[in-house]
Coordinates of N, CA and C and ligand atoms in Angstrom, one line a residue:
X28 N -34.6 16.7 40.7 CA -33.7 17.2 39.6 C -32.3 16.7 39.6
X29 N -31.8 16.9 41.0 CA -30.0 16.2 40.9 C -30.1 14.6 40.9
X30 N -30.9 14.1 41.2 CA -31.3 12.4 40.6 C -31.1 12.8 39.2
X31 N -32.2 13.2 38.5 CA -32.4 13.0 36.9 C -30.9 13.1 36.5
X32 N -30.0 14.2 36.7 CA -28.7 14.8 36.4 C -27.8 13.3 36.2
X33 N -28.0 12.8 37.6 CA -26.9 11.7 37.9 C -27.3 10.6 37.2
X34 N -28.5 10.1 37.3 CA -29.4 9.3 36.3 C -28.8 9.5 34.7
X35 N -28.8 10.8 34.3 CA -28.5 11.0 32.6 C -26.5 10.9 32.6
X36 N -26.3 11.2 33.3 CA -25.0 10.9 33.2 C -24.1 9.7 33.5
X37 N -24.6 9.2 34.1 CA -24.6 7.5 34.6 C -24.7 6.9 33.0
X38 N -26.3 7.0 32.6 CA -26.4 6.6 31.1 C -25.6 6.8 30.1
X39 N -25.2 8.0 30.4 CA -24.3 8.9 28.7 C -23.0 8.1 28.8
X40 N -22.1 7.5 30.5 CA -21.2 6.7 30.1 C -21.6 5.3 30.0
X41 N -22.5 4.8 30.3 CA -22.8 3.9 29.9 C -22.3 3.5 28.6
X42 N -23.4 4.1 27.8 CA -23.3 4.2 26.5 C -22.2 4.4 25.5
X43 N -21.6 5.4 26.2 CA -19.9 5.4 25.9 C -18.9 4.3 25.8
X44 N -19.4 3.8 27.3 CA -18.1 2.4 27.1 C -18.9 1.1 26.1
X45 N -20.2 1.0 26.3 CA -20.8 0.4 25.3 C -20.3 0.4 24.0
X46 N -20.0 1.4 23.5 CA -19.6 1.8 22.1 C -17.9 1.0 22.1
X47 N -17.3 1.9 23.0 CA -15.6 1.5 23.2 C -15.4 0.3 23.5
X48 N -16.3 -0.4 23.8 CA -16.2 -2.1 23.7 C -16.6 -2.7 22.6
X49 N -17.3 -2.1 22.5 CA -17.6 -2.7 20.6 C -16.7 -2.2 19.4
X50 N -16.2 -1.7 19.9 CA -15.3 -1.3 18.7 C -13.9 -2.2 18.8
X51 N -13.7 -2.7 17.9 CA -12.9 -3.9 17.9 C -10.9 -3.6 18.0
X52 N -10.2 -4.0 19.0 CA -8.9 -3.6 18.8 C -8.3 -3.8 17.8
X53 N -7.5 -3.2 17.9 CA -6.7 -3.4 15.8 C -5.2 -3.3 16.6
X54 N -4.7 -4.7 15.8 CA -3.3 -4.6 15.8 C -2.6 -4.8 14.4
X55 N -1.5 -4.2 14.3 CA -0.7 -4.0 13.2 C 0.6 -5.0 12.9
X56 N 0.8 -5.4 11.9 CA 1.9 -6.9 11.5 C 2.6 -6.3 10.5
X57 N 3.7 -5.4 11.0 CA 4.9 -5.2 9.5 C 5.5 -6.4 9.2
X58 N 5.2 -6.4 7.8 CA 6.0 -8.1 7.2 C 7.3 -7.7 7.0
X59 N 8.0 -8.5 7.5 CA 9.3 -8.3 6.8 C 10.0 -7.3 6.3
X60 N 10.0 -6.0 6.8 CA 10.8 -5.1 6.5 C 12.6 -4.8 6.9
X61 N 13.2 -6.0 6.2 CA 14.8 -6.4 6.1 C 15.3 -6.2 5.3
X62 N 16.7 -5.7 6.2 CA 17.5 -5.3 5.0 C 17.6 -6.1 3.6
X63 N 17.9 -7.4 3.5 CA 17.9 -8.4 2.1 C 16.9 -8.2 1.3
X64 N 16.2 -7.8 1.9 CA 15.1 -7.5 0.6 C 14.5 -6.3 0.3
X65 N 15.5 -5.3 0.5 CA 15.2 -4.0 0.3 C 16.7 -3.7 -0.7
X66 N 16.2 -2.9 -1.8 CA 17.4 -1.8 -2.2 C 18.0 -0.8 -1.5
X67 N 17.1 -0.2 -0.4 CA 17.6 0.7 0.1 C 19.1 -0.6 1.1
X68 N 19.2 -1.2 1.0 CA 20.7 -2.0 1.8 C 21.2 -3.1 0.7
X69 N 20.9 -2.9 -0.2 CA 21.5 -3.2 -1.5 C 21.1 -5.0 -0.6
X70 N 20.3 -5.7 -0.8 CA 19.9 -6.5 -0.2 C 20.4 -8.0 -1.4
X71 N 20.7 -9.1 -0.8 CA 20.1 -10.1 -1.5 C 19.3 -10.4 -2.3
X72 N 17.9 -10.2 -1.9 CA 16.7 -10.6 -2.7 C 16.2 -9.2 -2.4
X73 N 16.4 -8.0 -3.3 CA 16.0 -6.9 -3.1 C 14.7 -7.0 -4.1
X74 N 13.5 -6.7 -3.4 CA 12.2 -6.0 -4.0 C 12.2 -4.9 -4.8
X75 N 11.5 -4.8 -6.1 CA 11.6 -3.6 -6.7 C 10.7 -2.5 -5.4
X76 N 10.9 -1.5 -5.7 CA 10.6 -0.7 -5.5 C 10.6 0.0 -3.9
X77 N 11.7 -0.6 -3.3 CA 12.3 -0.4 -1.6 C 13.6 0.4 -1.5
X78 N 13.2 1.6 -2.0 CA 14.1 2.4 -2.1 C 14.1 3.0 -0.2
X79 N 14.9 3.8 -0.1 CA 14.8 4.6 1.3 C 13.6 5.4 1.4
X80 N 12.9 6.2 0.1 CA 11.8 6.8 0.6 C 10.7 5.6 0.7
X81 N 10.9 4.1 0.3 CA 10.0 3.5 0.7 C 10.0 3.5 2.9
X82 N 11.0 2.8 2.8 CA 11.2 2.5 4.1 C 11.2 3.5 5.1
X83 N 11.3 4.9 4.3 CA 10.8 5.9 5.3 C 9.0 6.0 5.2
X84 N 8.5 6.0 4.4 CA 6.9 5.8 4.4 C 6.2 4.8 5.1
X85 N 7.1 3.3 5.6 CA 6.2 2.7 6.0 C 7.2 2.8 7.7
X86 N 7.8 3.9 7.8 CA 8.7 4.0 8.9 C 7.2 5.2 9.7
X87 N 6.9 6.0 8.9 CA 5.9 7.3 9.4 C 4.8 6.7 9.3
X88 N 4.0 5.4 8.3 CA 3.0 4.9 9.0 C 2.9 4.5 9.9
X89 N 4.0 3.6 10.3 CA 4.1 2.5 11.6 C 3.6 3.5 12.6
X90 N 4.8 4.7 12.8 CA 4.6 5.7 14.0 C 3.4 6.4 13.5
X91 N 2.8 6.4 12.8 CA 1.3 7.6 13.5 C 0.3 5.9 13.6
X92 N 0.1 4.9 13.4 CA -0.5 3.7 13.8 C -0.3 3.7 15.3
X93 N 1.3 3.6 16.0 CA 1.6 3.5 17.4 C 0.4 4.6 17.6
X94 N 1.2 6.0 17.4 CA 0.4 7.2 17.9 C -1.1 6.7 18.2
X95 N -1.8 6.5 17.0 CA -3.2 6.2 17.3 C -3.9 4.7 18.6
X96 N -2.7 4.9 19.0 CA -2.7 3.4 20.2 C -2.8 2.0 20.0
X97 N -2.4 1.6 19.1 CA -2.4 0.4 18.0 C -0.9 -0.3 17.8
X98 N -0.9 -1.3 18.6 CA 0.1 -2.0 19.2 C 0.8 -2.6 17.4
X99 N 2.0 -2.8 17.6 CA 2.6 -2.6 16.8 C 3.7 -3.4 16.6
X100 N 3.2 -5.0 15.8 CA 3.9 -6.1 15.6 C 4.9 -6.3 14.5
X101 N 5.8 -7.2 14.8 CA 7.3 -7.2 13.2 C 6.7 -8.6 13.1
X102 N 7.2 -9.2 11.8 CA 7.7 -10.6 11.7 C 9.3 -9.9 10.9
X103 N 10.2 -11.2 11.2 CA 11.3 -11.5 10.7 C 11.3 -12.6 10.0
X104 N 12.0 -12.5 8.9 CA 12.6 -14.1 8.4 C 14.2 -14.2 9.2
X105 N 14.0 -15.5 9.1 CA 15.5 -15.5 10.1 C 15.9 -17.0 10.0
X106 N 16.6 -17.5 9.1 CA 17.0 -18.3 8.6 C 18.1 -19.1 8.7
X107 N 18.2 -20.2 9.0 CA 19.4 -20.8 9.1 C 20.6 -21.0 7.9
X108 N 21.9 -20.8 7.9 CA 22.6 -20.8 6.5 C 22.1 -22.0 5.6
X109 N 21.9 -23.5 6.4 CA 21.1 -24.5 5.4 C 19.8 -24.5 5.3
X110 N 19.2 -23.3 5.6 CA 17.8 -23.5 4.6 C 17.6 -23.7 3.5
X111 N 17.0 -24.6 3.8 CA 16.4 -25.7 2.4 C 15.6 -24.4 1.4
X112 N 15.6 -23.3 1.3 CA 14.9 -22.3 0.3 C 15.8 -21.7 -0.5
X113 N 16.9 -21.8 0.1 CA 18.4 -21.4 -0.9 C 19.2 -21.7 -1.7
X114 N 19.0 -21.1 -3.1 CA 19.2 -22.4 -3.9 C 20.8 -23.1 -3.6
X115 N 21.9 -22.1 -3.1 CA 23.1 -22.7 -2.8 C 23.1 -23.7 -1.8
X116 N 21.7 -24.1 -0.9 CA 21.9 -25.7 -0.5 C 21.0 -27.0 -1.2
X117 N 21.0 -26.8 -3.0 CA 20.9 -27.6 -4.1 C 21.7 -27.6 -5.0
X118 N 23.0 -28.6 -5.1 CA 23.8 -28.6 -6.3 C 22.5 -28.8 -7.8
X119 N 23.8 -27.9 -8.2 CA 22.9 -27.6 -10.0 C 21.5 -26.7 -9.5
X120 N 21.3 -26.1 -9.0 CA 20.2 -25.7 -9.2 C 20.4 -24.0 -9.1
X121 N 19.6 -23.2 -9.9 CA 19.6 -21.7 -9.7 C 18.8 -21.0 -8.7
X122 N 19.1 -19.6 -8.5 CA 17.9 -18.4 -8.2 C 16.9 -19.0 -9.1
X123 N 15.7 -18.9 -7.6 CA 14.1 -18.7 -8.8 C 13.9 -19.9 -9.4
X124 N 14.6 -21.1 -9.4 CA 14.3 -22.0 -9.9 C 12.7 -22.8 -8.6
X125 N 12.1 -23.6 -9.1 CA 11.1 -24.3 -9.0 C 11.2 -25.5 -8.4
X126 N 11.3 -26.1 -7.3 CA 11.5 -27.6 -6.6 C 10.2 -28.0 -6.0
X127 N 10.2 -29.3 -5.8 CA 9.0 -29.8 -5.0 C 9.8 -30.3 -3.5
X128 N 9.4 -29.6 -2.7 CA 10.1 -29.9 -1.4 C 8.6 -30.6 -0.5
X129 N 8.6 -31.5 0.1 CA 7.6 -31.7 1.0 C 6.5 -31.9 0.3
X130 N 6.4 -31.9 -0.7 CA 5.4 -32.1 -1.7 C 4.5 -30.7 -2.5
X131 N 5.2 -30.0 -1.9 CA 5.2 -28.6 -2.2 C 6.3 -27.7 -3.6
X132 N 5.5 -26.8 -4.1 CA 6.7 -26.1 -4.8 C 7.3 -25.2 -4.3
X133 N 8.6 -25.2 -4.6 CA 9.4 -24.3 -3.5 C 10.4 -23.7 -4.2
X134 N 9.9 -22.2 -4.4 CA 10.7 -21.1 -4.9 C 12.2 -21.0 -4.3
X135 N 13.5 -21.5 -5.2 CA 14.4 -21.1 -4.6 C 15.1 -19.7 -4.3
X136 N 15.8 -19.7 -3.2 CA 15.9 -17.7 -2.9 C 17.6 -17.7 -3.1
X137 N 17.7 -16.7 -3.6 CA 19.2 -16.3 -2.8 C 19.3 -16.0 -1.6
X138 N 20.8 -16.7 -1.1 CA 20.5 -16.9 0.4 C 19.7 -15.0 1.2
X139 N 19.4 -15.7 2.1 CA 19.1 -14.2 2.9 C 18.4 -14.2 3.8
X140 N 18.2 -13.4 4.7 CA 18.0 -13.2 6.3 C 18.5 -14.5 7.2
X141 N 19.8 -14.4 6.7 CA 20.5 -15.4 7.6 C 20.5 -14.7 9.2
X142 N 20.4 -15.9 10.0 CA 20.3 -15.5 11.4 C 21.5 -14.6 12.1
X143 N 21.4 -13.3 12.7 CA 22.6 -12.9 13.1 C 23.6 -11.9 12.1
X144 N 23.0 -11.9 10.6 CA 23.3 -11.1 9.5 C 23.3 -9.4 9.6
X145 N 23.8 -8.7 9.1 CA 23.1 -7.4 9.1 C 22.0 -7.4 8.0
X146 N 22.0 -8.7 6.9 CA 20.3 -8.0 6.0 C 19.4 -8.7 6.7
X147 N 19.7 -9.5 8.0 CA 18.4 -10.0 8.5 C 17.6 -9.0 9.6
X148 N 18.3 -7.3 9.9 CA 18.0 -6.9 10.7 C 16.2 -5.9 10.1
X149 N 15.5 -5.6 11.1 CA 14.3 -5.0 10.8 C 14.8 -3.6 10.7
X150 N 14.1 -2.6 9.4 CA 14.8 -1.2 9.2 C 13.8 -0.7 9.8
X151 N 13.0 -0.5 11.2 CA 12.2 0.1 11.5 C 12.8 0.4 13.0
X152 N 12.7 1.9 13.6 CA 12.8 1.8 15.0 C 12.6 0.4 15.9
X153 N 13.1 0.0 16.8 CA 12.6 -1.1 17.5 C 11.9 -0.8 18.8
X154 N 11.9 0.9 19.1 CA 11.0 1.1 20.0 C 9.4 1.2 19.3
X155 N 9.4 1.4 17.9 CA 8.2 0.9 17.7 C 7.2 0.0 18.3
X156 N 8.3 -1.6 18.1 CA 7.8 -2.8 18.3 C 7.4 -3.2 19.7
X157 N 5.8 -3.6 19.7 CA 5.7 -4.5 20.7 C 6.2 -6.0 21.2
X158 N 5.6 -6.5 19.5 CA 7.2 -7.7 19.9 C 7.3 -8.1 18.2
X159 N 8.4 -8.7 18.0 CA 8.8 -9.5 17.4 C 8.7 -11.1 16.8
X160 N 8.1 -11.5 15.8 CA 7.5 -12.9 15.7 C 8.8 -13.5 14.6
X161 N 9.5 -14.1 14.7 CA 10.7 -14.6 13.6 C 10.1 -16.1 13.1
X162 N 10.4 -16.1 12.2 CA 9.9 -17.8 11.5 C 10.8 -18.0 10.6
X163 N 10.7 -18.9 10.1 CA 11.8 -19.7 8.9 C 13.2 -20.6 9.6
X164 N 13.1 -20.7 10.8 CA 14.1 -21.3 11.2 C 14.5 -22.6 11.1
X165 N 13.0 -23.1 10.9 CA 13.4 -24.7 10.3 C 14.2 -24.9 9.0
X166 N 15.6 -25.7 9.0 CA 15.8 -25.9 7.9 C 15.2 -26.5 7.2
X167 N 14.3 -27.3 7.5 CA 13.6 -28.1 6.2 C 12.3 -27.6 5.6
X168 N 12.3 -26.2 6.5 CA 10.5 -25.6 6.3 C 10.9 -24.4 5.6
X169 N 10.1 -23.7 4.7 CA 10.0 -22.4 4.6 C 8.5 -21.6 4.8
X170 N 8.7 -20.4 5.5 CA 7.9 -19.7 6.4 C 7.3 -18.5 6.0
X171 N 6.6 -18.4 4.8 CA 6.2 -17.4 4.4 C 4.9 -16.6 5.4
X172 N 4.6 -17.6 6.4 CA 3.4 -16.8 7.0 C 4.3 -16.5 8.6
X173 N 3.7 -15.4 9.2 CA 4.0 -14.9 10.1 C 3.7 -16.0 11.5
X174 N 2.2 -16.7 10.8 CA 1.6 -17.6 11.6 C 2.1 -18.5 12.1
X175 N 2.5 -19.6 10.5 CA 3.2 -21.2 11.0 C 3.7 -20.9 9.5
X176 N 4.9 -22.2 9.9 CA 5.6 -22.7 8.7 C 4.9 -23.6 7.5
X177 N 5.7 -23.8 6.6 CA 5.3 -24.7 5.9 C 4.8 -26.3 6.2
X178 N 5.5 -26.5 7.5 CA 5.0 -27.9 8.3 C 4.1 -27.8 9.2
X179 N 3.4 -26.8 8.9 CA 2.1 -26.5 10.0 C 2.7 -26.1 11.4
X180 N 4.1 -26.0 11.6 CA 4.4 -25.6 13.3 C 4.0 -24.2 13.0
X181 N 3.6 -23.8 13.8 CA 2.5 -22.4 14.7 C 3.9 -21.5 15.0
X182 N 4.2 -20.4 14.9 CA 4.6 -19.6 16.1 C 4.2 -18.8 17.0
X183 N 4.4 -18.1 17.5 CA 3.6 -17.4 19.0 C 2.8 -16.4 18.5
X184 N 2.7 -15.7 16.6 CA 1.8 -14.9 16.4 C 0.5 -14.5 17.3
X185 N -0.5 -16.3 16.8 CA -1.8 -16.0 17.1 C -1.8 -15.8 18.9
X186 N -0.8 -16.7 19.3 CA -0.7 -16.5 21.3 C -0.5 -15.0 21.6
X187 N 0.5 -14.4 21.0 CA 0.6 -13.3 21.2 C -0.7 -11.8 20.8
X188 N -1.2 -12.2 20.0 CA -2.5 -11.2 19.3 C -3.7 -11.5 20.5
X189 N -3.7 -12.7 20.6 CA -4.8 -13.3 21.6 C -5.0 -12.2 22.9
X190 N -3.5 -13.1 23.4 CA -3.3 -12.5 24.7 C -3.2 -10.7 24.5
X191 N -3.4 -9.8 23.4 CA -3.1 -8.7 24.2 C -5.1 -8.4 23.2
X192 N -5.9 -9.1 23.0 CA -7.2 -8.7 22.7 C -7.3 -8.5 21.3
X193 N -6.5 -8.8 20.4 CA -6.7 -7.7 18.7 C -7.7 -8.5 18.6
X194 N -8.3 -7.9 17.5 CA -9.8 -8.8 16.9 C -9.4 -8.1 15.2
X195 N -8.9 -7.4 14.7 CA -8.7 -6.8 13.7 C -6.8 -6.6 13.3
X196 N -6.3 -7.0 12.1 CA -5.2 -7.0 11.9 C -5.1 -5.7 10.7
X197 N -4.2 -5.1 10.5 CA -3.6 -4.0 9.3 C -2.5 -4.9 9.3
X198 N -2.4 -4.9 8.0 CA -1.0 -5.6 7.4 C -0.6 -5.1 6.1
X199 N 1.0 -4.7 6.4 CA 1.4 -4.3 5.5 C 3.3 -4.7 5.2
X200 N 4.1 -4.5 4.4 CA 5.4 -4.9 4.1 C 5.7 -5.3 3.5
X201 N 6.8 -6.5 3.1 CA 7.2 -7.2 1.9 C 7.4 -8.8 2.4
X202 N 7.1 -9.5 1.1 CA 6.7 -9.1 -0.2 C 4.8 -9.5 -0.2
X203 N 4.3 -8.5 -1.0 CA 3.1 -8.6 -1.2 C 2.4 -9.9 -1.2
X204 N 3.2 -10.7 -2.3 CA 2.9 -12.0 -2.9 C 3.6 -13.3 -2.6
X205 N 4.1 -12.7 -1.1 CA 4.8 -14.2 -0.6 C 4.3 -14.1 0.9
X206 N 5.4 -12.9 1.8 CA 4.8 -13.1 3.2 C 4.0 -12.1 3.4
X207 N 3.5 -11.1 3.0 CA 2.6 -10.3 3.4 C 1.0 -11.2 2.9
X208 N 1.4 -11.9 1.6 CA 0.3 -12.5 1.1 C -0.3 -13.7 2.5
X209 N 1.0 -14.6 2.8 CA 0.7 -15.7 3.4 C -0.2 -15.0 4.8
X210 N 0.8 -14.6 5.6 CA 0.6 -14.0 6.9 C -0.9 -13.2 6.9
X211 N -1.5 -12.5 5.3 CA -2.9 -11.7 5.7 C -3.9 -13.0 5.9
X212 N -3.6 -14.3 4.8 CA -4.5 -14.9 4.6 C -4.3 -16.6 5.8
X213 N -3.4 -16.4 6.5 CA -3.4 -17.0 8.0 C -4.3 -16.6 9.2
X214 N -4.5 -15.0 9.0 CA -4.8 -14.2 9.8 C -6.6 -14.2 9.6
X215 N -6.7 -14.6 8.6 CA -8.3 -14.3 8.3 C -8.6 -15.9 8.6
X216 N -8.1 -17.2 8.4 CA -7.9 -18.3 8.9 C -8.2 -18.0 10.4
X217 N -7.6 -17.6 11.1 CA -7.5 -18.0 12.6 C -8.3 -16.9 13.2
X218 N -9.3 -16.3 12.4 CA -10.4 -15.2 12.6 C -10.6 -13.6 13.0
X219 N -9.6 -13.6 12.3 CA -9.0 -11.9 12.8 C -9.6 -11.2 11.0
X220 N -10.2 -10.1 11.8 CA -10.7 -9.0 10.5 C -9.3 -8.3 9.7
X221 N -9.2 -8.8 8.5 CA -7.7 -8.1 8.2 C -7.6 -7.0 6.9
X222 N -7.3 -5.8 7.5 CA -6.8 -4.7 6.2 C -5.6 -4.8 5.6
X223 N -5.4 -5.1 4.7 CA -3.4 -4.7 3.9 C -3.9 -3.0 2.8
X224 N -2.4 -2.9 3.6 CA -2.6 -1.6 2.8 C -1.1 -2.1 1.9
X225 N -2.2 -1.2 0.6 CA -1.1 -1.9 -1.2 C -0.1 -1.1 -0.8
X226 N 0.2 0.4 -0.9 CA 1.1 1.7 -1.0 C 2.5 1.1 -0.4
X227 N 2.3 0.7 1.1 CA 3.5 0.3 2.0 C 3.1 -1.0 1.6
X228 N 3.4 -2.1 1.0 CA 3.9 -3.1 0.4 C 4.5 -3.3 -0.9
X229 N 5.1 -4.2 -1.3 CA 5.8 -4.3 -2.2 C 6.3 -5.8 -2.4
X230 N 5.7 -6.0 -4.2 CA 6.3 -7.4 -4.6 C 7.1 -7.9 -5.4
X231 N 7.6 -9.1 -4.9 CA 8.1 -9.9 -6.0 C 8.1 -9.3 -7.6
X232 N 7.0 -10.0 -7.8 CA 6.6 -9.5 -9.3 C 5.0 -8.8 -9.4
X233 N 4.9 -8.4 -10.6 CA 3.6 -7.5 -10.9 C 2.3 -8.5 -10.8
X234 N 2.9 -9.9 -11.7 CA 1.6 -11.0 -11.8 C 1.2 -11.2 -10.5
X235 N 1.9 -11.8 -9.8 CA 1.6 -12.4 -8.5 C 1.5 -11.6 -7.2
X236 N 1.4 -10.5 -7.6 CA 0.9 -9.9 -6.7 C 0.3 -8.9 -6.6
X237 N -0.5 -8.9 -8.5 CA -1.8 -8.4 -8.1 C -2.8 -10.2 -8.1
X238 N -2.3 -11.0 -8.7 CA -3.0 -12.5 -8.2 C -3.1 -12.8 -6.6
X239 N -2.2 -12.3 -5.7 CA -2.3 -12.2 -3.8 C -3.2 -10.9 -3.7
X240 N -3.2 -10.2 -4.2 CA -4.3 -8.8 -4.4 C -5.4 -9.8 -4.6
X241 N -6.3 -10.0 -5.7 CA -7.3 -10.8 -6.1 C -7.9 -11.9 -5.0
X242 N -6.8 -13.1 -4.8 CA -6.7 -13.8 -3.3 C -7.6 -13.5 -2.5
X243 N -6.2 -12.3 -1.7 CA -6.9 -11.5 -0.2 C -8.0 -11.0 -0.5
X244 N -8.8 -10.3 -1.3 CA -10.4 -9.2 -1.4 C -11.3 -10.7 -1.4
X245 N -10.9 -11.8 -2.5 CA -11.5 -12.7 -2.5 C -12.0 -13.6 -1.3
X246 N -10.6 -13.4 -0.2 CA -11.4 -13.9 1.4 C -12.1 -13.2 2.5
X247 N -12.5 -11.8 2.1 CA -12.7 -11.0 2.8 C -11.8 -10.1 3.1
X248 N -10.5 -9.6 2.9 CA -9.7 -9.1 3.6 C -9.9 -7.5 2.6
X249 N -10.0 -6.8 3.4 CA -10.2 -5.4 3.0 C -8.6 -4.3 2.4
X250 N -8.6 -4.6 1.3 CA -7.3 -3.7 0.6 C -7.7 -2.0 0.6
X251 N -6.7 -1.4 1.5 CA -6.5 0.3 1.2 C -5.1 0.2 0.1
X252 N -5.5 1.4 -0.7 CA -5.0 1.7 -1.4 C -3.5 2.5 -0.2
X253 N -3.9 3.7 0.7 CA -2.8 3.9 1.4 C -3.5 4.0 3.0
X254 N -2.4 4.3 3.9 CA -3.0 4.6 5.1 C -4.1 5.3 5.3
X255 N -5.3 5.4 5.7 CA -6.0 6.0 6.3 C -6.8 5.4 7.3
X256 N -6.4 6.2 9.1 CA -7.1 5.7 10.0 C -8.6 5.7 10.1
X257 N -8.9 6.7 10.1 CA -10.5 6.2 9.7 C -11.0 5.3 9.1
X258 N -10.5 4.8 7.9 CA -11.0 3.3 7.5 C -10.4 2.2 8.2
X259 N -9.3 2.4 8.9 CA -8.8 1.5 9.8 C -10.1 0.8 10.6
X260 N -10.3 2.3 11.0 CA -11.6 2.3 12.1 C -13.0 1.6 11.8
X261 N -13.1 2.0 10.6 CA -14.9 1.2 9.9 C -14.8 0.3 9.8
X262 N -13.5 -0.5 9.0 CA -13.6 -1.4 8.0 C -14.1 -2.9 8.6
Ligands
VGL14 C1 10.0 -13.7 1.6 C2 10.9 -15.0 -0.1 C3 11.6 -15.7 0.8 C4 9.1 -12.6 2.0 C5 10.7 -14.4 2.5 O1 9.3 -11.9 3.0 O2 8.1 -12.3 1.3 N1 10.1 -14.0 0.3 N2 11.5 -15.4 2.1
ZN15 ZN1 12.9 -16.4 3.5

């Protein structure tokens, strides 16, 4: 009888960690939540709709994401003053205007997340963060993905995800249709299962980013409408 006992319970954890190994880790990538592109800091390239009760919403997702034990990554843009993405380092040229740089088209920005700036700082606790991934520093590159630049140089993203086990990314922040767009669809590239949640993001414009909407579902990447951990968990 006390064999069978230790026998069925031996099995029941078995089966348990069975389970808890197959359940895949999930880590979390706030894009860009800086001051320059937020209203709530009267920003440079301020995003519609980043008011303070935005950035407190994706301030109380982030923390119940930690809570639920789900490591909890930034990107920064962080930009050198001659970044080639500004239109003030092109005579004659405006905001928003259209260039081919690199053989690419290259939206020009008002300057922003200059390195060392206060709009380049992240508006989210920093004890949140496990770490920090910055890109855009090349002046001749622009870095919409959290991943690599526009010249294919890599940053420590994928090293970093690797090394702590994620197999599953949640991504959410600004802008929808530039770096939240690039950074989801890098991430499903380099084989990671990826959720973006719409509610805590925010874009550019309405076209292009329900066109990065359409994109992402189109590569597999699973869109929540808002947080919910449980679908974190299935999806
Ligand atoms: C971004 C434009 C320029 C973004 C960064 O975070 O989406 N957009 N630099
Ligand atoms: Zn930028």
């Amino acid at each position: 009888m006390k064999r069978w006992g230790v026998f069925c319970i031996v099995t029941i954890l078995m089966l348990i960690g069975g389970w808890a190994m197959a359940a895949e880790k999930i880590g979390v990538i706030v894009v860009d939540v800086q001051g320059d592109f937020t209203k709530f800091k009267n920003g440079s390239l301020a995003v519609e709709g980043t008011d303070e009760a935005y950035i407190k919403a994706v301030e109380e997702a982030t923390r119940r994401l930690k809570s639920a034990g789900y490591p909890i990554y930034a990107t920064q843009d962080w930009h050198p003053k001659n970044h080639a993405s500004f239109f003030t380092n092109h005579p004659g040229k405006k905001a928003f205007d259209v260039i081919k740089l690199h053989g690419k088209d290259q939206v020009l920005w008002p300057p922003h997340c200059v390195q060392n700036t206060p709009g380049a700082e992240i508006l989210l606790d920093q004890k949140l963060l496990k770490a920090v991934v910055k890109k855009g520093m090349d002046p001749q590159y622009d870095s919409y993905s959290g991943f690599q630049d526009d010249g294919g140089k890599k940053t420590d993203m994928d090293k970093i995800l690797k090394k702590d086990g994620i197999k599953k990314v949640v991504v959410y922040g600004i802008a929808t249709d530039y770096c939240v767009r690039a950074t989801a669809l890098d991430a499903v590239t380099a084989g990671y299962k990826v959720i973006m949640i719409k509610n805590l993001s925010r874009g550019v414009a309405p076209d292009t980013s329900q066109k990065a909407i359409d994109e992402m579902k189109s590569r597999g990447i699973v869109i929540l409408e808002d947080l919910d951990l449980e679908k974190i968990k299935t999806n």
